[in-house]
Amino acid sequence: MTRTAARTRRRAGKDGFDRRLIAPMVLGSVLNPVNSSMLAVALVPIGHAFGAPPSQTAWLVSGLYLATAVGQPVIGRLVDAFGPRRLYLLGTALAGLAGLLGALAPNLWVLVASRVVLGFGTSAAFPASMSLLRSESERTGRGNPGGVLAALSVSNQVVAVVGPALGGLLIGAGGWQLIFGVNVPLSLMCLVLGALRLPRATPAGGAAPIDVPGMLWFAGSLTAFMFFLMRPAVASWYLPVLGLAAGAVFVRRELGTARPFMDLRVLGGNIPLLATYLRQCLAYTTSYAFFYGYSQWLQEGRGLSASQAGLLLVPLSATAIGVTVLTGRRGRIRGRLVAGALLQCLGCAALLPLHDDSPLWLLVVLSAVVGLPHGLIGLANQNALYAQADPARMGSSAGLLRTFMYVGALFATAANAVFFRDGATSSGLHAMAWPLIGVAAVFLVLCTVLPPRDDVDGLG
């Protein structure tokens, strides 16, 4: 046994996975959710600081979502071509620079620009982590490292819980600038851990040629559609038209080039993976619409304060984390998907009897129940993708999973805008509940008709 092999063996756990990789993978992957959740408590003070209305500060949220949705599969493809280490280090360095730019921003639009850069920078760690997991699986000859996948999922959910509280503490300590500035030390920690622990290995055969025109057409098509979803209106009819036109050019190019950015022939023939992407979009449309809509109704309809509404959402995150921890090492994911779909239907239906004076205990129970499908579905789809994606394109495939999640988030944002046009009233909540039940029912049918293959179930 060589000295390098012996060192690797000593670092590995009992399943052979190199445990030194977990810290940089987890820390890098939480950069995106922590920046998304911290901002929730900073929109009002930022608006006051720059004299900007909510319609403008909303771009701080939308800018990050747009950049992440576009950046995840693009950077994921670069991970496939150049290896995870380079893109991880480049992305986390970019996140630190974006944080510094945001902390020093002289006006709102520079701040929005920093959020866009932050979205691209934080898009590298998740595809890099999934690529590292696949390479470790091949090195050790083991299957799905379920415990590590669960650790990634739990860490993201924990950050979603503590993000608003952390943001509030930072704002209280030094102003809203600190929620941007905190990215600098986080980025430095990622850079140090990544430089010391991530392997220098590159894909076999060296870096493959990059289909830059394909990436640009994909980004243009997705951007047009997502701009429309941010502010859906008849006057914006030209945006989906531009999206369709750019998408048609993208498809024609990808089918006609030898080394496409996205191999549509292979992807089109991988029905289970396409079903996983569709499940991700449907599930997160329901989850985000419930999360945003319910939290707004708690304040405007039920009349609670922002802090009280935040406390009532803690059971949601707590049960999501708990179910992920309990089921994370179990490989059979079909049951998790079906159970998650049924619980989503139940949670959305439970919105119908709510009214302006619903008892607090009922609201706590509802939050706890809705957290269960969030934990079940997110980890199940992540496991399914790990087994279904082409190993050579794991980075871009993982990036697309995040893209479909953010597309669902934008559908949810549009739904909230439609049904809460006159405020987050109980009647608006009831009206939104019916289409959410419909989306959850479609998700349930999809889980039943196109469930993950049996070989996926056995990977845990």
Coordinates of C-alpha atoms in Angstrom, one line a residue:
M1 CA 0.0 0.0 0.0
T2 CA 1.4 3.4 -1.0
R3 CA 1.8 6.2 1.5
T4 CA -1.0 8.3 -0.2
A5 CA -3.4 5.3 -0.1
A6 CA -2.6 4.6 3.5
R7 CA -3.3 8.2 4.4
T8 CA -6.6 8.1 2.5
R9 CA -7.6 4.9 4.3
R10 CA -6.9 6.5 7.7
R11 CA -9.0 9.5 6.8
A12 CA -11.9 7.3 5.7
G13 CA -14.8 6.1 7.8
K14 CA -16.0 2.5 8.1
D15 CA -17.7 2.8 4.7
G16 CA -14.6 4.0 3.0
F17 CA -15.8 7.6 2.4
D18 CA -13.2 10.2 3.1
R19 CA -14.7 12.1 6.0
R20 CA -12.3 15.0 5.6
L21 CA -14.5 16.1 2.6
I22 CA -17.7 16.6 4.7
A23 CA -16.7 19.9 6.3
P24 CA -16.0 21.8 3.0
M25 CA -18.9 20.2 1.3
V26 CA -21.4 21.2 4.0
L27 CA -20.0 24.7 4.6
G28 CA -20.0 25.5 0.9
S29 CA -23.5 24.1 0.3
V30 CA -25.1 26.2 3.0
L31 CA -23.8 29.5 1.6
N32 CA -26.8 29.8 -0.7
P33 CA -29.6 29.0 1.8
V34 CA -28.0 31.1 4.6
N35 CA -28.0 34.2 2.3
S36 CA -31.5 33.5 1.2
S37 CA -32.9 33.1 4.7
M38 CA -31.0 35.9 6.4
L39 CA -32.3 38.5 4.0
A40 CA -35.9 37.9 5.1
V41 CA -35.4 40.1 8.1
A42 CA -33.3 42.7 6.3
L43 CA -35.6 43.9 3.5
V44 CA -37.4 46.5 5.7
P45 CA -34.2 48.1 7.1
I46 CA -32.6 48.1 3.6
G47 CA -35.6 49.7 2.2
H48 CA -35.5 52.4 4.9
A49 CA -31.8 53.0 4.3
F50 CA -32.1 53.6 0.6
G51 CA -35.7 55.0 0.5
A52 CA -36.8 52.1 -1.7
P53 CA -40.3 50.6 -1.7
P54 CA -40.9 46.8 -1.3
S55 CA -41.4 46.5 -5.1
Q56 CA -37.7 47.4 -5.5
T57 CA -36.2 45.6 -2.5
A58 CA -38.0 42.4 -3.8
W59 CA -35.2 42.3 -6.5
L60 CA -32.8 41.4 -3.7
V61 CA -34.7 38.1 -3.4
S62 CA -35.4 37.6 -7.1
G63 CA -31.9 38.4 -8.2
L64 CA -30.4 35.7 -6.1
Y65 CA -33.0 33.1 -7.3
L66 CA -32.5 34.0 -10.9
A67 CA -28.7 33.9 -10.7
T68 CA -28.9 30.6 -8.8
A69 CA -31.4 29.0 -11.2
V70 CA -29.2 29.8 -14.2
G71 CA -25.9 29.3 -12.5
Q72 CA -26.4 25.9 -11.0
P73 CA -26.5 23.8 -14.2
V74 CA -23.9 26.0 -16.0
I75 CA -21.4 25.8 -13.2
G76 CA -22.3 22.2 -12.7
R77 CA -21.2 21.5 -16.3
L78 CA -17.9 23.3 -15.6
V79 CA -17.5 21.0 -12.6
D80 CA -17.9 18.0 -14.9
A81 CA -15.3 19.4 -17.3
F82 CA -12.7 20.8 -14.9
G83 CA -13.3 18.9 -11.7
P84 CA -15.0 20.0 -8.4
R85 CA -12.0 21.5 -6.6
R86 CA -11.4 24.4 -9.1
L87 CA -15.0 25.4 -9.3
Y88 CA -15.6 25.1 -5.6
L89 CA -12.6 27.4 -4.8
L90 CA -13.6 29.9 -7.6
G91 CA -17.2 29.9 -6.5
T92 CA -16.6 30.4 -2.8
A93 CA -14.0 33.2 -3.6
L94 CA -16.7 34.9 -5.7
A95 CA -19.2 34.6 -2.8
G96 CA -16.7 36.4 -0.5
L97 CA -16.2 39.2 -3.1
A98 CA -19.9 39.6 -3.5
G99 CA -20.4 39.9 0.3
L100 CA -17.7 42.6 0.4
L101 CA -19.4 44.5 -2.5
G102 CA -22.8 44.2 -0.7
A103 CA -21.4 45.5 2.6
L104 CA -20.0 48.6 0.8
A105 CA -22.9 49.1 -1.6
P106 CA -23.7 52.9 -2.1
N107 CA -27.2 52.3 -3.4
L108 CA -29.8 49.6 -3.8
W109 CA -29.0 48.5 -7.4
V110 CA -25.3 47.9 -6.5
L111 CA -26.7 45.8 -3.7
V112 CA -28.9 43.9 -6.1
A113 CA -25.8 43.4 -8.3
S114 CA -23.9 41.9 -5.4
R115 CA -26.8 39.5 -4.8
V116 CA -26.6 38.3 -8.4
V117 CA -22.9 37.8 -8.1
L118 CA -23.5 36.0 -4.8
G119 CA -26.1 33.7 -6.5
F120 CA -23.5 32.6 -9.1
G121 CA -20.8 32.2 -6.5
T122 CA -22.9 30.0 -4.2
S123 CA -24.0 27.9 -7.2
A124 CA -20.7 25.9 -7.3
A125 CA -20.7 24.0 -4.0
F126 CA -23.7 21.8 -4.4
P127 CA -22.8 20.4 -7.9
A128 CA -19.2 20.1 -6.7
S129 CA -20.3 18.1 -3.6
M130 CA -22.5 15.8 -5.6
S131 CA -19.6 15.2 -8.0
L132 CA -17.3 14.4 -5.1
L133 CA -19.8 12.0 -3.7
R134 CA -19.9 10.2 -7.0
S135 CA -16.1 10.0 -7.4
E136 CA -15.8 8.7 -3.8
S137 CA -18.4 6.1 -4.6
E138 CA -16.4 4.9 -7.6
R139 CA -13.2 5.0 -5.6
T140 CA -14.5 2.9 -2.7
G141 CA -16.8 0.7 -4.8
R142 CA -19.7 1.5 -2.5
G143 CA -23.2 2.7 -3.3
N144 CA -25.0 5.7 -2.2
P145 CA -23.4 7.3 0.9
G146 CA -26.8 8.0 2.5
G147 CA -25.4 9.4 5.7
V148 CA -23.5 12.1 3.8
L149 CA -26.4 13.0 1.6
A150 CA -28.6 13.3 4.7
A151 CA -25.9 15.5 6.3
L152 CA -26.0 17.9 3.3
S153 CA -29.8 18.0 3.4
V154 CA -30.0 18.5 7.2
S155 CA -27.4 21.3 7.2
N156 CA -29.4 23.2 4.6
Q157 CA -32.6 22.9 6.6
V158 CA -30.8 23.9 9.8
V159 CA -29.5 27.0 8.1
A160 CA -33.0 27.8 6.9
V161 CA -34.1 27.7 10.5
V162 CA -31.3 29.8 12.1
G163 CA -30.9 32.2 9.1
P164 CA -33.5 34.7 10.1
A165 CA -32.4 34.7 13.7
L166 CA -28.7 35.1 12.7
G167 CA -29.7 37.9 10.4
G168 CA -31.6 39.7 13.2
L169 CA -28.6 39.3 15.5
L170 CA -26.2 40.7 12.8
I171 CA -28.4 43.6 12.0
G172 CA -28.8 44.4 15.7
A173 CA -25.0 44.2 16.2
G174 CA -23.9 46.3 13.2
G175 CA -26.6 47.0 10.7
W176 CA -27.9 45.2 7.6
Q177 CA -24.4 45.5 6.0
L178 CA -23.2 42.6 8.3
I179 CA -25.5 40.1 6.6
F180 CA -23.5 40.7 3.5
G181 CA -20.1 41.1 5.2
V182 CA -20.5 37.7 7.0
N183 CA -19.9 36.1 3.6
V184 CA -16.2 37.2 3.8
P185 CA -15.2 35.0 6.8
L186 CA -17.4 32.2 5.6
S187 CA -15.8 32.3 2.2
L188 CA -12.3 32.3 3.7
M189 CA -13.2 29.2 5.7
C190 CA -14.4 27.5 2.6
L191 CA -11.2 28.4 0.7
V192 CA -9.0 27.1 3.5
L193 CA -10.9 23.9 3.9
G194 CA -11.2 23.4 0.2
A195 CA -7.6 24.0 -0.5
L196 CA -6.5 21.6 2.2
R197 CA -9.0 18.8 1.8
L198 CA -10.5 18.7 -1.7
P199 CA -8.7 16.3 -4.1
R200 CA -6.8 17.8 -7.1
A201 CA -8.1 15.1 -9.4
T202 CA -9.5 16.2 -12.8
P203 CA -11.9 14.3 -15.0
A204 CA -10.4 11.4 -17.0
G205 CA -9.1 12.5 -20.4
G206 CA -8.6 16.1 -19.2
A207 CA -10.9 19.0 -19.5
A208 CA -13.6 18.6 -22.2
P209 CA -14.4 21.4 -24.6
I210 CA -17.1 23.7 -23.2
D211 CA -20.2 24.5 -25.3
V212 CA -20.3 28.3 -24.4
P213 CA -23.0 29.2 -27.1
G214 CA -25.2 26.4 -25.7
M215 CA -24.8 27.8 -22.2
L216 CA -25.7 31.3 -23.3
W217 CA -28.8 30.2 -25.2
F218 CA -29.9 28.2 -22.2
A219 CA -29.3 31.1 -19.8
G220 CA -31.2 33.5 -22.1
S221 CA -34.2 31.2 -22.4
L222 CA -34.4 30.5 -18.7
T223 CA -33.8 34.2 -17.8
A224 CA -36.7 35.3 -20.0
F225 CA -39.1 32.8 -18.5
M226 CA -38.0 33.7 -14.9
F227 CA -38.4 37.4 -15.5
F228 CA -42.0 36.7 -16.6
L229 CA -42.6 34.6 -13.5
M230 CA -41.3 37.3 -11.2
R231 CA -43.9 39.8 -12.5
P232 CA -46.5 37.8 -14.5
A233 CA -48.7 40.2 -16.6
V234 CA -50.4 40.4 -20.0
A235 CA -48.1 43.4 -20.8
S236 CA -45.1 41.1 -20.5
W237 CA -46.2 38.7 -23.1
Y238 CA -43.0 39.1 -25.1
L239 CA -40.9 37.5 -22.3
P240 CA -42.2 33.9 -22.7
V241 CA -42.1 34.4 -26.5
L242 CA -38.4 35.3 -26.2
G243 CA -37.9 32.4 -23.9
L244 CA -39.5 30.0 -26.4
A245 CA -37.4 31.4 -29.3
A246 CA -34.1 31.2 -27.3
G247 CA -35.1 27.7 -26.2
A248 CA -35.7 26.5 -29.7
V249 CA -32.3 27.8 -30.8
F250 CA -30.8 26.1 -27.7
V251 CA -32.4 22.7 -28.6
R252 CA -31.4 22.9 -32.2
R253 CA -27.8 23.6 -31.3
E254 CA -27.6 20.9 -28.6
L255 CA -28.9 18.3 -31.0
G256 CA -26.4 19.3 -33.6
T257 CA -23.2 19.7 -31.7
A258 CA -20.8 16.8 -30.9
R259 CA -20.1 18.0 -27.3
P260 CA -23.3 19.8 -26.1
F261 CA -23.6 21.7 -22.8
M262 CA -26.7 19.6 -22.1
D263 CA -27.0 16.2 -23.9
L264 CA -30.7 16.3 -24.7
R265 CA -30.7 12.9 -26.4
V266 CA -29.4 11.2 -23.3
L267 CA -31.5 13.4 -21.0
G268 CA -34.6 12.8 -23.1
G269 CA -34.1 9.1 -22.8
N270 CA -33.6 9.2 -19.1
I271 CA -37.3 9.2 -18.1
P272 CA -36.7 8.5 -14.4
L273 CA -34.4 11.5 -14.1
L274 CA -36.8 13.8 -15.9
A275 CA -39.5 12.6 -13.5
T276 CA -37.3 13.5 -10.6
Y277 CA -36.9 17.0 -12.0
L278 CA -40.6 17.4 -12.5
R279 CA -41.2 16.1 -8.9
Q280 CA -38.8 18.7 -7.6
C281 CA -40.6 21.5 -9.4
L282 CA -44.0 20.4 -8.2
A283 CA -43.0 19.7 -4.7
Y284 CA -41.3 23.1 -4.2
T285 CA -44.1 25.0 -5.9
T286 CA -46.3 23.7 -3.1
S287 CA -43.7 24.1 -0.3
Y288 CA -42.7 27.6 -1.1
A289 CA -46.3 28.8 -1.8
F290 CA -47.3 27.4 1.6
F291 CA -44.2 28.8 3.4
Y292 CA -44.5 32.3 2.0
G293 CA -48.3 32.4 1.9
Y294 CA -48.9 30.9 5.4
S295 CA -46.3 33.2 7.0
Q296 CA -47.9 36.3 5.4
W297 CA -51.3 35.2 6.5
L298 CA -50.2 34.6 10.1
Q299 CA -49.2 38.3 10.2
E300 CA -51.9 40.0 8.1
G301 CA -54.8 37.6 8.4
R302 CA -54.3 36.1 11.9
G303 CA -52.8 39.4 13.2
L304 CA -49.6 38.0 14.8
S305 CA -46.3 40.0 15.0
A306 CA -43.4 39.1 12.7
S307 CA -41.6 37.4 15.7
Q308 CA -44.6 35.4 16.6
A309 CA -45.1 34.3 13.0
G310 CA -41.5 33.2 12.9
L311 CA -41.8 31.2 16.1
L312 CA -44.9 29.4 14.6
L313 CA -42.7 28.3 11.7
V314 CA -40.1 26.7 13.9
P315 CA -42.1 23.4 14.2
L316 CA -42.1 23.2 10.4
S317 CA -38.3 23.3 10.2
A318 CA -37.9 21.1 13.3
T319 CA -40.0 18.2 11.9
A320 CA -38.3 18.5 8.5
I321 CA -34.9 18.1 10.1
G322 CA -36.1 15.3 12.4
V323 CA -37.6 13.2 9.5
T324 CA -34.4 13.7 7.5
V325 CA -32.2 12.6 10.3
L326 CA -34.4 9.5 11.0
T327 CA -34.8 8.4 7.4
G328 CA -31.5 9.7 5.9
R329 CA -29.7 6.4 6.0
R330 CA -32.6 4.3 4.6
G331 CA -32.3 3.7 0.9
R332 CA -35.9 2.9 0.0
I333 CA -37.2 6.3 -1.2
R334 CA -40.4 5.3 -3.0
G335 CA -42.3 5.2 0.3
R336 CA -40.9 8.5 1.3
L337 CA -42.1 10.2 -1.9
V338 CA -45.6 8.8 -1.6
A339 CA -45.9 9.6 2.1
G340 CA -44.6 13.1 1.4
A341 CA -47.1 13.6 -1.4
L342 CA -50.0 12.5 0.8
L343 CA -48.8 14.8 3.6
Q344 CA -48.6 17.7 1.2
C345 CA -52.2 17.1 0.1
L346 CA -53.2 17.0 3.8
G347 CA -51.3 20.2 4.7
C348 CA -52.8 22.2 1.8
A349 CA -56.3 21.0 2.6
A350 CA -55.8 22.0 6.3
L351 CA -55.5 25.6 5.1
L352 CA -59.2 25.6 4.1
P353 CA -60.7 25.7 7.7
L354 CA -58.3 28.4 9.0
H355 CA -59.8 31.7 9.9
D356 CA -58.8 35.0 11.5
D357 CA -59.2 33.6 15.1
S358 CA -57.9 30.1 14.6
P359 CA -56.4 28.8 17.9
L360 CA -52.6 28.9 18.2
W361 CA -52.4 25.1 19.0
L362 CA -53.9 24.4 15.6
L363 CA -51.4 26.6 13.8
V364 CA -48.5 24.9 15.6
V365 CA -49.8 21.4 14.6
L366 CA -50.3 22.5 11.0
S367 CA -46.7 23.8 10.8
A368 CA -45.3 20.6 12.3
V369 CA -47.3 18.4 9.8
V370 CA -46.2 20.4 6.8
G371 CA -42.5 20.1 7.8
L372 CA -42.7 16.3 7.4
P373 CA -43.2 16.2 3.6
H374 CA -40.5 18.9 3.2
G375 CA -37.9 16.7 4.8
L376 CA -39.1 13.5 3.1
I377 CA -39.3 14.8 -0.5
G378 CA -36.1 16.9 -0.5
L379 CA -33.9 14.0 0.5
A380 CA -35.7 11.5 -1.6
N381 CA -35.3 13.5 -4.8
Q382 CA -31.6 14.1 -4.0
N383 CA -31.0 10.4 -3.5
A384 CA -32.9 9.6 -6.8
L385 CA -30.8 12.1 -8.7
Y386 CA -27.6 10.6 -7.3
A387 CA -28.6 7.1 -8.7
Q388 CA -30.2 8.2 -12.0
A389 CA -27.8 10.8 -13.4
D390 CA -25.0 10.0 -15.7
P391 CA -21.8 9.9 -13.5
A392 CA -19.9 11.9 -16.1
R393 CA -22.5 14.7 -15.9
M394 CA -23.2 14.6 -12.1
G395 CA -22.4 18.3 -11.6
S396 CA -24.7 19.6 -14.3
S397 CA -27.4 17.1 -13.3
A398 CA -27.3 18.2 -9.7
G399 CA -27.3 21.9 -10.8
L400 CA -30.5 21.2 -12.8
L401 CA -32.2 19.8 -9.7
R402 CA -31.6 23.1 -7.9
T403 CA -32.8 25.0 -11.0
F404 CA -36.1 23.1 -10.9
M405 CA -36.4 23.9 -7.2
Y406 CA -36.0 27.6 -7.9
V407 CA -38.5 27.5 -10.8
G408 CA -41.0 26.1 -8.3
A409 CA -40.1 28.9 -5.9
L410 CA -40.9 31.5 -8.6
F411 CA -44.2 29.7 -9.5
A412 CA -45.0 30.0 -5.7
T413 CA -44.1 33.7 -5.7
A414 CA -46.4 34.3 -8.6
A415 CA -49.2 32.4 -6.8
N416 CA -48.8 34.5 -3.7
A417 CA -49.0 37.7 -5.8
V418 CA -52.2 36.5 -7.5
F419 CA -54.1 35.3 -4.5
F420 CA -52.9 38.0 -2.0
R421 CA -53.4 40.9 -4.4
D422 CA -55.5 42.6 -1.7
G423 CA -53.5 41.4 1.2
A424 CA -52.9 38.0 2.9
T425 CA -56.5 37.5 4.0
S426 CA -58.2 34.3 5.0
S427 CA -60.3 34.3 1.9
G428 CA -57.1 34.7 -0.2
L429 CA -55.5 31.8 1.7
H430 CA -58.5 29.6 1.0
A431 CA -58.5 30.5 -2.7
M432 CA -54.8 29.6 -2.9
A433 CA -55.3 26.3 -1.1
W434 CA -57.3 24.8 -3.9
P435 CA -54.7 25.0 -6.7
L436 CA -52.0 23.9 -4.1
I437 CA -54.1 20.8 -3.4
G438 CA -54.2 20.3 -7.2
V439 CA -50.4 20.6 -7.6
A440 CA -49.9 18.2 -4.6
A441 CA -52.3 15.7 -6.2
V442 CA -50.4 15.8 -9.5
F443 CA -47.2 15.2 -7.5
L444 CA -48.8 12.2 -5.8
V445 CA -49.9 10.8 -9.2
L446 CA -46.4 11.3 -10.6
C447 CA -44.9 9.4 -7.6
T448 CA -47.3 6.6 -8.2
V449 CA -47.1 6.3 -12.0
L450 CA -43.4 7.1 -12.4
P451 CA -41.8 6.1 -9.1
P452 CA -38.0 5.6 -8.8
R453 CA -36.7 2.3 -10.2
D454 CA -36.2 -0.6 -7.8
D455 CA -32.4 -0.2 -8.2
V456 CA -32.7 3.3 -6.8
D457 CA -34.4 2.0 -3.8
G458 CA -31.6 -0.3 -2.9
L459 CA -28.8 2.2 -2.8
G460 CA -28.9 3.3 0.8

